[in-house]
CSV table of N, CA and C in Angstrom, one decimal:
chain,number,residue,atom,x,y,z
A,71,MET,N,12.2,8.7,-3.8
A,71,MET,CA,11.0,9.1,-4.4
A,71,MET,C,10.9,10.6,-4.3
A,72,LEU,N,10.3,11.3,-5.2
A,72,LEU,CA,10.1,12.7,-5.2
A,72,LEU,C,9.3,13.2,-4.0
A,73,SER,N,8.3,12.4,-3.7
A,73,SER,CA,7.4,12.8,-2.6
A,73,SER,C,8.2,12.8,-1.3
A,74,THR,N,9.1,11.9,-1.1
A,74,THR,CA,9.9,11.8,0.1
A,74,THR,C,10.8,13.0,0.2
A,75,LYS,N,11.4,13.4,-0.9
A,75,LYS,CA,12.3,14.6,-0.9
A,75,LYS,C,11.6,15.8,-0.5
A,76,ILE,N,10.4,16.0,-1.1
A,76,ILE,CA,9.5,17.1,-0.8
A,76,ILE,C,9.2,17.1,0.7
A,77,LEU,N,8.8,16.0,1.2
A,77,LEU,CA,8.4,15.9,2.7
A,77,LEU,C,9.6,16.2,3.6
A,78,GLU,N,10.8,15.7,3.2
A,78,GLU,CA,12.0,16.0,4.0
A,78,GLU,C,12.3,17.5,4.0
A,79,ARG,N,12.1,18.2,2.9
A,79,ARG,CA,12.3,19.6,2.9
A,79,ARG,C,11.2,20.4,3.7
A,80,THR,N,10.0,20.0,3.5
A,80,THR,CA,8.9,20.6,4.1
A,80,THR,C,8.9,20.5,5.6
A,81,PHE,N,9.1,19.3,6.1
A,81,PHE,CA,9.1,19.0,7.5
A,81,PHE,C,10.5,18.8,8.1
A,82,SER,N,11.4,19.5,7.7
A,82,SER,CA,12.8,19.4,8.2
A,82,SER,C,12.9,19.7,9.7
A,83,ARG,N,12.0,20.6,10.1
A,83,ARG,CA,12.0,20.9,11.6
A,83,ARG,C,11.3,19.9,12.4
A,84,TYR,N,10.6,18.9,11.8
A,84,TYR,CA,9.9,17.9,12.5
A,84,TYR,C,10.3,16.5,11.9
A,85,PRO,N,11.5,16.1,12.1
A,85,PRO,CA,12.0,14.8,11.4
A,85,PRO,C,11.2,13.6,11.8
A,86,LYS,N,10.6,13.6,13.0
A,86,LYS,CA,10.0,12.3,13.5
A,86,LYS,C,8.7,12.1,12.7
A,87,ILE,N,8.1,13.1,12.1
A,87,ILE,CA,6.8,12.9,11.4
A,87,ILE,C,7.0,12.5,9.9
A,88,ILE,N,8.2,12.7,9.4
A,88,ILE,CA,8.4,12.5,8.0
A,88,ILE,C,8.0,11.0,7.6
A,89,SER,N,8.4,10.0,8.3
A,89,SER,CA,8.2,8.7,8.0
A,89,SER,C,6.7,8.4,8.0
A,90,THR,N,5.9,8.9,9.0
A,90,THR,CA,4.5,8.7,9.1
A,90,THR,C,3.8,9.3,7.9
A,91,ILE,N,4.1,10.5,7.6
A,91,ILE,CA,3.4,11.2,6.4
A,91,ILE,C,3.9,10.6,5.1
A,92,SER,N,5.1,10.2,5.0
A,92,SER,CA,5.6,9.6,3.8
A,92,SER,C,4.9,8.3,3.5
A,93,GLU,N,4.7,7.5,4.6
A,93,GLU,CA,4.0,6.2,4.4
A,93,GLU,C,2.5,6.5,3.9
A,94,PHE,N,1.9,7.5,4.5
A,94,PHE,CA,0.5,7.8,4.1
A,94,PHE,C,0.5,8.3,2.7
A,95,VAL,N,1.4,9.2,2.3
A,95,VAL,CA,1.4,9.8,0.9
A,95,VAL,C,1.7,8.7,-0.1
A,96,ASN,N,2.7,7.8,0.2
A,96,ASN,CA,3.0,6.7,-0.8
A,96,ASN,C,1.8,5.8,-0.9
A,97,LYS,N,1.1,5.4,0.2
A,97,LYS,CA,0.0,4.6,0.1
A,97,LYS,C,-1.1,5.2,-0.8
A,98,PHE,N,-1.3,6.5,-0.5
A,98,PHE,CA,-2.4,7.3,-1.3
A,98,PHE,C,-2.0,7.3,-2.8
A,99,LEU,N,-0.7,7.6,-3.1
A,99,LEU,CA,-0.3,7.7,-4.5
A,99,LEU,C,-0.4,6.3,-5.2
A,100,ILE,N,-0.1,5.2,-4.5
A,100,ILE,CA,-0.2,3.9,-5.1
A,100,ILE,C,-1.6,3.6,-5.4
A,101,GLU,N,-2.5,3.9,-4.5
A,101,GLU,CA,-4.0,3.6,-4.7
A,101,GLU,C,-4.5,4.4,-5.9
A,102,GLU,N,-4.1,5.7,-6.0
A,102,GLU,CA,-4.6,6.5,-7.1
A,102,GLU,C,-3.9,6.0,-8.5
A,103,LYS,N,-2.7,5.6,-8.4
A,103,LYS,CA,-2.0,5.1,-9.6
A,103,LYS,C,-2.7,3.8,-10.1
A,104,ASN,N,-3.1,2.9,-9.1
A,104,ASN,CA,-3.7,1.7,-9.5
A,104,ASN,C,-5.1,2.0,-10.1
A,105,LYS,N,-5.8,3.0,-9.6
A,105,LYS,CA,-7.1,3.3,-10.2
A,105,LYS,C,-6.9,3.9,-11.6
A,106,ALA,N,-5.9,4.7,-11.8
A,106,ALA,CA,-5.6,5.3,-13.1
A,106,ALA,C,-5.2,4.2,-14.1
A,107,LYS,N,-4.4,3.2,-13.6
A,107,LYS,CA,-3.9,2.1,-14.5
A,107,LYS,C,-5.1,1.3,-14.9
A,108,ALA,N,-6.0,1.0,-14.0
A,108,ALA,CA,-7.2,0.2,-14.4
A,108,ALA,C,-8.0,1.0,-15.4
A,109,LEU,N,-8.2,2.3,-15.3
A,109,LEU,CA,-8.9,3.0,-16.3
A,109,LEU,C,-8.2,3.0,-17.6
A,110,ILE,N,-6.9,3.2,-17.7
A,110,ILE,CA,-6.2,3.2,-18.9
A,110,ILE,C,-6.3,1.8,-19.6
A,111,ASP,N,-6.2,0.7,-18.8
A,111,ASP,CA,-6.3,-0.6,-19.3
A,111,ASP,C,-7.7,-0.8,-19.9
A,112,SER,N,-8.7,-0.2,-19.3
A,112,SER,CA,-10.1,-0.3,-19.8
A,112,SER,C,-10.2,0.4,-21.1
A,113,ILE,N,-9.6,1.6,-21.2
A,113,ILE,CA,-9.6,2.4,-22.5
A,113,ILE,C,-9.0,1.6,-23.6
A,114,ILE,N,-7.8,1.0,-23.3
A,114,ILE,CA,-7.1,0.2,-24.3
A,114,ILE,C,-7.9,-1.0,-24.7
A,115,ASP,N,-8.5,-1.7,-23.7
A,115,ASP,CA,-9.4,-2.8,-24.0
A,115,ASP,C,-10.6,-2.4,-24.9
A,116,MET,N,-11.2,-1.3,-24.6
A,116,MET,CA,-12.3,-0.8,-25.4
A,116,MET,C,-11.8,-0.7,-26.9
A,117,ASP,N,-10.7,-0.1,-27.1
A,117,ASP,CA,-10.2,0.1,-28.5
A,117,ASP,C,-9.8,-1.3,-29.1
A,118,ILE,N,-9.3,-2.2,-28.3
A,118,ILE,CA,-8.9,-3.5,-28.9
A,118,ILE,C,-10.2,-4.3,-29.2
A,119,ASN,N,-11.2,-4.2,-28.4
A,119,ASN,CA,-12.4,-5.0,-28.6
A,119,ASN,C,-13.5,-4.4,-29.4
A,120,HIS,N,-13.3,-3.2,-30.0
A,120,HIS,CA,-14.3,-2.5,-30.8
A,120,HIS,C,-13.7,-2.0,-32.1
A,121,LEU,N,-14.2,-2.5,-33.2
A,121,LEU,CA,-13.7,-2.0,-34.5
A,121,LEU,C,-14.4,-0.8,-34.9
A,122,PHE,N,-13.7,0.3,-34.9
A,122,PHE,CA,-14.3,1.7,-35.2
A,122,PHE,C,-13.8,2.2,-36.5
A,123,THR,N,-14.6,2.1,-37.5
A,123,THR,CA,-14.2,2.6,-38.8
A,123,THR,C,-15.0,3.8,-39.3
A,124,ASN,N,-15.7,4.5,-38.4
A,124,ASN,CA,-16.5,5.6,-38.8
A,124,ASN,C,-15.8,6.9,-38.7
A,125,ASP,N,-14.5,6.8,-38.5
A,125,ASP,CA,-13.6,8.0,-38.4
A,125,ASP,C,-13.6,8.7,-39.8
A,126,TYR,N,-13.7,10.0,-39.9
A,126,TYR,CA,-13.7,10.7,-41.2
A,126,TYR,C,-12.5,10.4,-42.0
A,127,ASP,N,-11.3,10.6,-41.4
A,127,ASP,CA,-10.1,10.3,-42.2
A,127,ASP,C,-10.0,8.9,-42.7
A,128,TYR,N,-10.4,8.0,-41.9
A,128,TYR,CA,-10.3,6.6,-42.3
A,128,TYR,C,-11.3,6.3,-43.4
A,129,MET,N,-12.5,6.8,-43.3
A,129,MET,CA,-13.5,6.6,-44.3
A,129,MET,C,-13.1,7.2,-45.6
A,130,THR,N,-12.6,8.4,-45.6
A,130,THR,CA,-12.3,9.1,-46.9
A,130,THR,C,-11.1,8.5,-47.6
A,131,ASN,N,-10.1,8.0,-46.8
A,131,ASN,CA,-8.9,7.5,-47.4
A,131,ASN,C,-8.9,6.0,-47.7
A,132,TRP,N,-9.7,5.2,-47.0
A,132,TRP,CA,-9.6,3.8,-47.1
A,132,TRP,C,-10.8,3.0,-47.5
A,133,THR,N,-12.0,3.7,-47.7
A,133,THR,CA,-13.2,2.9,-48.0
A,133,THR,C,-13.6,3.0,-49.5
A,134,THR,N,-12.9,3.7,-50.3
A,134,THR,CA,-13.2,3.7,-51.7
A,134,THR,C,-12.3,2.8,-52.5
A,135,ASN,N,-12.9,2.1,-53.5
A,135,ASN,CA,-12.1,1.2,-54.3
A,135,ASN,C,-11.4,2.1,-55.3
A,136,LYS,N,-10.1,1.9,-55.4
A,136,LYS,CA,-9.3,2.7,-56.3
A,136,LYS,C,-9.0,1.9,-57.6
A,137,THR,N,-9.4,2.4,-58.7
A,137,THR,CA,-9.1,1.7,-60.0
A,137,THR,C,-7.9,2.3,-60.6
A,138,LYS,N,-7.3,1.6,-61.5
A,138,LYS,CA,-6.1,2.0,-62.2
A,138,LYS,C,-6.4,3.0,-63.3
A,139,GLY,N,-6.4,4.3,-63.1
A,139,GLY,CA,-6.5,5.3,-64.1
A,139,GLY,C,-7.7,5.1,-65.0
A,140,GLY,N,-8.8,4.5,-64.5
A,140,GLY,CA,-10.0,4.5,-65.2
A,140,GLY,C,-10.1,3.4,-66.3
A,141,LYS,N,-9.1,2.6,-66.4
A,141,LYS,CA,-9.0,1.5,-67.4
A,141,LYS,C,-10.0,0.4,-67.0
A,142,ASN,N,-10.6,-0.2,-68.0
A,142,ASN,CA,-11.5,-1.3,-67.8
A,142,ASN,C,-10.8,-2.6,-67.9
A,143,GLN,N,-9.6,-2.7,-67.8
A,143,GLN,CA,-8.8,-4.0,-68.0
A,143,GLN,C,-9.0,-4.9,-66.7
A,144,GLN,N,-9.1,-6.1,-66.9
A,144,GLN,CA,-9.1,-7.1,-65.8
A,144,GLN,C,-7.7,-7.4,-65.4
A,145,PRO,N,-7.3,-7.2,-64.2
A,145,PRO,CA,-5.9,-7.6,-63.8
A,145,PRO,C,-5.8,-9.1,-63.7
A,146,ASN,N,-4.6,-9.6,-64.0
A,146,ASN,CA,-4.4,-11.0,-63.9
A,146,ASN,C,-4.5,-11.4,-62.4
A,147,MET,N,-4.5,-12.7,-62.1
A,147,MET,CA,-4.7,-13.2,-60.7
A,147,MET,C,-3.6,-12.7,-59.8
A,148,HIS,N,-2.3,-12.7,-60.3
A,148,HIS,CA,-1.2,-12.3,-59.4
A,148,HIS,C,-1.3,-10.8,-59.1
A,149,GLU,N,-1.6,-10.0,-60.1
A,149,GLU,CA,-1.8,-8.6,-59.8
A,149,GLU,C,-3.0,-8.3,-58.8
A,150,GLY,N,-4.0,-9.1,-59.0
A,150,GLY,CA,-5.2,-8.9,-58.1
A,150,GLY,C,-4.8,-9.2,-56.6
A,151,LYS,N,-4.0,-10.2,-56.4
A,151,LYS,CA,-3.6,-10.6,-55.0
A,151,LYS,C,-2.7,-9.5,-54.5
A,152,SER,N,-1.8,-8.9,-55.3
A,152,SER,CA,-0.9,-7.9,-54.8
A,152,SER,C,-1.7,-6.6,-54.5
A,153,VAL,N,-2.7,-6.3,-55.3
A,153,VAL,CA,-3.5,-5.1,-55.1
A,153,VAL,C,-4.3,-5.3,-53.8
A,154,PHE,N,-4.9,-6.5,-53.6
A,154,PHE,CA,-5.6,-6.8,-52.4
A,154,PHE,C,-4.7,-6.7,-51.1
A,155,ILE,N,-3.5,-7.3,-51.2
A,155,ILE,CA,-2.6,-7.2,-50.1
A,155,ILE,C,-2.2,-5.8,-49.8
A,156,ARG,N,-1.9,-5.0,-50.8
A,156,ARG,CA,-1.6,-3.6,-50.5
A,156,ARG,C,-2.7,-2.8,-49.9
A,157,GLU,N,-3.9,-3.1,-50.4
A,157,GLU,CA,-5.1,-2.4,-49.9
A,157,GLU,C,-5.3,-2.8,-48.4
A,158,LEU,N,-5.2,-4.1,-48.1
A,158,LEU,CA,-5.4,-4.6,-46.8
A,158,LEU,C,-4.3,-4.0,-45.8
A,159,ARG,N,-3.1,-4.0,-46.3
A,159,ARG,CA,-2.0,-3.5,-45.5
A,159,ARG,C,-2.2,-2.0,-45.2
A,160,GLY,N,-2.7,-1.3,-46.2
A,160,GLY,CA,-3.0,0.2,-46.1
A,160,GLY,C,-4.1,0.4,-45.1
A,161,ARG,N,-5.1,-0.4,-45.1
A,161,ARG,CA,-6.2,-0.3,-44.2
A,161,ARG,C,-5.8,-0.6,-42.8
A,162,VAL,N,-5.0,-1.6,-42.6
A,162,VAL,CA,-4.6,-2.0,-41.2
A,162,VAL,C,-3.6,-0.9,-40.7
A,163,ASP,N,-2.7,-0.4,-41.5
A,163,ASP,CA,-1.8,0.7,-41.1
A,163,ASP,C,-2.7,2.0,-40.7
A,164,ALA,N,-3.6,2.3,-41.5
A,164,ALA,CA,-4.5,3.5,-41.3
A,164,ALA,C,-5.3,3.3,-40.0
A,165,TYR,N,-5.8,2.1,-39.8
A,165,TYR,CA,-6.6,1.8,-38.6
A,165,TYR,C,-5.7,1.9,-37.3
A,166,PHE,N,-4.5,1.4,-37.4
A,166,PHE,CA,-3.5,1.4,-36.3
A,166,PHE,C,-3.2,2.9,-36.0
A,167,ARG,N,-3.0,3.7,-37.0
A,167,ARG,CA,-2.8,5.2,-36.8
A,167,ARG,C,-4.0,5.8,-36.1
A,168,LEU,N,-5.2,5.4,-36.5
A,168,LEU,CA,-6.4,5.9,-35.9
A,168,LEU,C,-6.5,5.6,-34.4
A,169,ILE,N,-6.2,4.3,-34.1
A,169,ILE,CA,-6.2,3.9,-32.7
A,169,ILE,C,-5.2,4.6,-31.9
A,170,VAL,N,-4.0,4.8,-32.4
A,170,VAL,CA,-2.9,5.5,-31.7
A,170,VAL,C,-3.3,6.9,-31.4
A,171,ARG,N,-3.9,7.6,-32.5
A,171,ARG,CA,-4.3,8.9,-32.3
A,171,ARG,C,-5.4,9.0,-31.2
A,172,ASN,N,-6.4,8.1,-31.2
A,172,ASN,CA,-7.4,8.2,-30.2
A,172,ASN,C,-6.9,7.9,-28.8
A,173,LEU,N,-6.0,7.0,-28.7
A,173,LEU,CA,-5.4,6.8,-27.4
A,173,LEU,C,-4.5,7.9,-26.9
A,174,ARG,N,-3.8,8.5,-27.8
A,174,ARG,CA,-3.0,9.7,-27.5
A,174,ARG,C,-3.9,10.9,-27.0
A,175,ASP,N,-5.1,10.9,-27.5
A,175,ASP,CA,-6.0,12.0,-27.1
A,175,ASP,C,-6.7,11.6,-25.7
A,176,SER,N,-7.1,10.4,-25.6
A,176,SER,CA,-7.9,10.0,-24.4
A,176,SER,C,-7.1,9.7,-23.1
A,177,ILE,N,-5.9,9.1,-23.3
A,177,ILE,CA,-5.2,8.7,-22.1
A,177,ILE,C,-4.7,9.9,-21.2
A,178,PRO,N,-4.2,11.0,-21.8
A,178,PRO,CA,-3.9,12.2,-20.9
A,178,PRO,C,-5.1,12.7,-20.2
A,179,LYS,N,-6.3,12.7,-20.9
A,179,LYS,CA,-7.5,13.2,-20.3
A,179,LYS,C,-7.9,12.3,-19.1
A,180,ALA,N,-7.8,11.0,-19.3
A,180,ALA,CA,-8.1,10.0,-18.3
A,180,ALA,C,-7.1,10.2,-17.1
A,181,LEU,N,-5.8,10.4,-17.3
A,181,LEU,CA,-4.9,10.6,-16.2
A,181,LEU,C,-5.2,11.8,-15.5
A,182,GLY,N,-5.5,12.9,-16.2
A,182,GLY,CA,-5.8,14.2,-15.5
A,182,GLY,C,-7.0,14.0,-14.6
A,183,PHE,N,-8.0,13.3,-15.1
A,183,PHE,CA,-9.3,13.2,-14.4
A,183,PHE,C,-9.2,12.2,-13.2
A,184,THR,N,-8.4,11.1,-13.4
A,184,THR,CA,-8.4,10.0,-12.4
A,184,THR,C,-7.2,10.1,-11.5
A,185,LEU,N,-6.2,10.8,-11.9
A,185,LEU,CA,-4.9,10.7,-11.1
A,185,LEU,C,-4.6,12.1,-10.5
A,186,ILE,N,-4.6,13.1,-11.4
A,186,ILE,CA,-4.1,14.5,-10.9
A,186,ILE,C,-5.2,15.1,-10.1
A,187,LYS,N,-6.5,15.1,-10.5
A,187,LYS,CA,-7.5,15.8,-9.7
A,187,LYS,C,-7.7,15.2,-8.3
A,188,PRO,N,-7.7,13.9,-8.2
A,188,PRO,CA,-7.8,13.3,-6.8
A,188,PRO,C,-6.6,13.7,-5.9
A,189,ILE,N,-5.5,13.7,-6.5
A,189,ILE,CA,-4.3,14.1,-5.7
A,189,ILE,C,-4.4,15.5,-5.3
A,190,GLU,N,-4.9,16.4,-6.2
A,190,GLU,CA,-5.0,17.8,-5.8
A,190,GLU,C,-6.1,18.0,-4.7
A,191,ASN,N,-7.2,17.3,-4.9
A,191,ASN,CA,-8.4,17.6,-4.0
A,191,ASN,C,-8.4,16.7,-2.8
A,192,ASP,N,-8.2,15.4,-3.0
A,192,ASP,CA,-8.4,14.5,-1.9
A,192,ASP,C,-7.2,14.3,-0.9
A,193,MET,N,-6.0,14.4,-1.5
A,193,MET,CA,-4.9,14.1,-0.7
A,193,MET,C,-4.7,15.1,0.5
A,194,LYS,N,-5.0,16.4,0.2
A,194,LYS,CA,-4.9,17.4,1.2
A,194,LYS,C,-5.9,17.1,2.4
A,195,MET,N,-7.1,16.8,2.0
A,195,MET,CA,-8.1,16.6,3.0
A,195,MET,C,-7.8,15.3,3.8
A,196,LYS,N,-7.4,14.3,3.1
A,196,LYS,CA,-7.1,13.0,3.9
A,196,LYS,C,-5.8,13.2,4.8
A,197,LEU,N,-4.9,14.0,4.3
A,197,LEU,CA,-3.7,14.3,5.1
A,197,LEU,C,-4.1,15.1,6.4
A,198,TYR,N,-5.0,16.1,6.2
A,198,TYR,CA,-5.5,16.8,7.4
A,198,TYR,C,-6.2,15.9,8.3
A,199,GLU,N,-7.0,15.0,7.8
A,199,GLU,CA,-7.8,14.1,8.7
A,199,GLU,C,-6.8,13.2,9.4
A,200,MET,N,-5.8,12.7,8.7
A,200,MET,CA,-4.8,11.8,9.4
A,200,MET,C,-4.1,12.6,10.5
A,201,LEU,N,-3.6,13.8,10.2
A,201,LEU,CA,-2.9,14.5,11.2
A,201,LEU,C,-3.8,14.9,12.4
A,202,TYR,N,-5.0,15.3,12.1
A,202,TYR,CA,-5.9,15.7,13.2
A,202,TYR,C,-6.3,14.5,14.1
A,203,ASN,N,-6.5,13.4,13.5
A,203,ASN,CA,-7.0,12.2,14.2
A,203,ASN,C,-6.0,11.4,14.9
A,204,ASP,N,-4.7,11.5,14.5
A,204,ASP,CA,-3.7,10.7,15.1
A,204,ASP,C,-3.0,11.5,16.2
A,205,LYS,N,-3.2,11.1,17.4
A,205,LYS,CA,-2.6,11.8,18.6
A,205,LYS,C,-1.1,11.7,18.6
A,206,LYS,N,-0.6,10.6,18.1
A,206,LYS,CA,0.9,10.4,18.1
A,206,LYS,C,1.5,11.5,17.1
A,207,VAL,N,0.9,11.7,16.0
A,207,VAL,CA,1.4,12.6,15.0
A,207,VAL,C,1.4,14.0,15.6
A,208,VAL,N,0.3,14.4,16.3
A,208,VAL,CA,0.2,15.7,16.9
A,208,VAL,C,1.3,15.9,17.9
A,209,SER,N,1.6,14.9,18.7
A,209,SER,CA,2.7,15.1,19.7
A,209,SER,C,4.0,15.2,19.0
A,210,VAL,N,4.2,14.5,17.9
A,210,VAL,CA,5.5,14.6,17.2
A,210,VAL,C,5.7,16.0,16.6
A,211,LEU,N,4.6,16.7,16.3
A,211,LEU,CA,4.6,18.0,15.7
A,211,LEU,C,5.2,19.1,16.7
A,212,ASN,N,5.2,18.7,17.9
A,212,ASN,CA,5.8,19.7,18.9
A,212,ASN,C,7.2,19.9,18.6
A,213,GLU,N,7.6,21.1,18.8
A,213,GLU,CA,9.0,21.5,18.5
A,213,GLU,C,10.0,20.7,19.4
A,214,PRO,N,11.0,20.1,18.8
A,214,PRO,CA,12.0,19.4,19.5
A,214,PRO,C,12.7,20.3,20.6
A,215,GLU,N,13.0,19.6,21.7
A,215,GLU,CA,13.6,20.4,22.9
A,215,GLU,C,14.8,21.2,22.5
A,216,GLY,N,15.7,20.6,21.7
A,216,GLY,CA,16.9,21.3,21.3
A,216,GLY,C,16.6,22.6,20.5
A,217,ILE,N,15.7,22.5,19.6
A,217,ILE,CA,15.3,23.7,18.8
A,217,ILE,C,14.6,24.7,19.7
A,218,ALA,N,13.7,24.2,20.6
A,218,ALA,CA,13.0,25.2,21.5
A,218,ALA,C,14.0,25.9,22.4
A,219,ARG,N,15.0,25.2,22.9
A,219,ARG,CA,16.1,25.9,23.8
A,219,ARG,C,16.8,26.9,22.9
A,220,GLN,N,17.2,26.5,21.7
A,220,GLN,CA,17.9,27.4,20.8
A,220,GLN,C,17.1,28.6,20.5
A,221,ARG,N,15.8,28.5,20.3
A,221,ARG,CA,15.0,29.6,20.0
A,221,ARG,C,14.9,30.6,21.2
A,222,ILE,N,14.7,30.0,22.4
A,222,ILE,CA,14.7,30.8,23.6
A,222,ILE,C,16.0,31.5,23.8
A,223,GLU,N,17.1,30.8,23.6
A,223,GLU,CA,18.4,31.5,23.7
A,223,GLU,C,18.6,32.6,22.7
A,224,LEU,N,18.3,32.4,21.5
A,224,LEU,CA,18.4,33.4,20.4
A,224,LEU,C,17.5,34.6,20.7
A,225,ASN,N,16.3,34.4,21.2
A,225,ASN,CA,15.4,35.5,21.6
A,225,ASN,C,16.0,36.3,22.7
A,226,ARG,N,16.6,35.6,23.7
A,226,ARG,CA,17.2,36.2,24.8
A,226,ARG,C,18.4,37.1,24.4
A,227,GLN,N,19.2,36.6,23.4
A,227,GLN,CA,20.4,37.3,22.9
A,227,GLN,C,19.9,38.6,22.1
A,228,ILE,N,18.8,38.4,21.4
A,228,ILE,CA,18.3,39.6,20.6
A,228,ILE,C,17.9,40.7,21.6
A,229,LYS,N,17.2,40.3,22.7
A,229,LYS,CA,16.8,41.3,23.6
A,229,LYS,C,18.0,42.0,24.3
């Protein structure tokens, strides 16, 4: 996972903490993803369960009865069925395009609002709380002995 790779690079000096933070981050991301999925499912359900034909494009293109060049001839029964089927197919296709356009507009907004914003705002605060409250994590953040010895030795060599 991308989050694990980022954590491994960020906390390379503290390898013992990576699994703890990774577990926390993955749990947080799954919770937020599930909330976003539920919202998207709700948006789709709203469009499935509500017939919306007040859209300007839909109304102007598909609600007027089109006559054949202004002639007052009565079409025969077979022609009438074909015209009706074409009209119905055109309306269904136009309505499908309307729904796809609306979903294409609303789903990215919903994802930004329910997934991206909480990750930006809440994840940092919850991570700080977890790190501050978990004594085990604080002890793991101490510099490993080998690195501490190496740092002391390098400082001594520099002097």
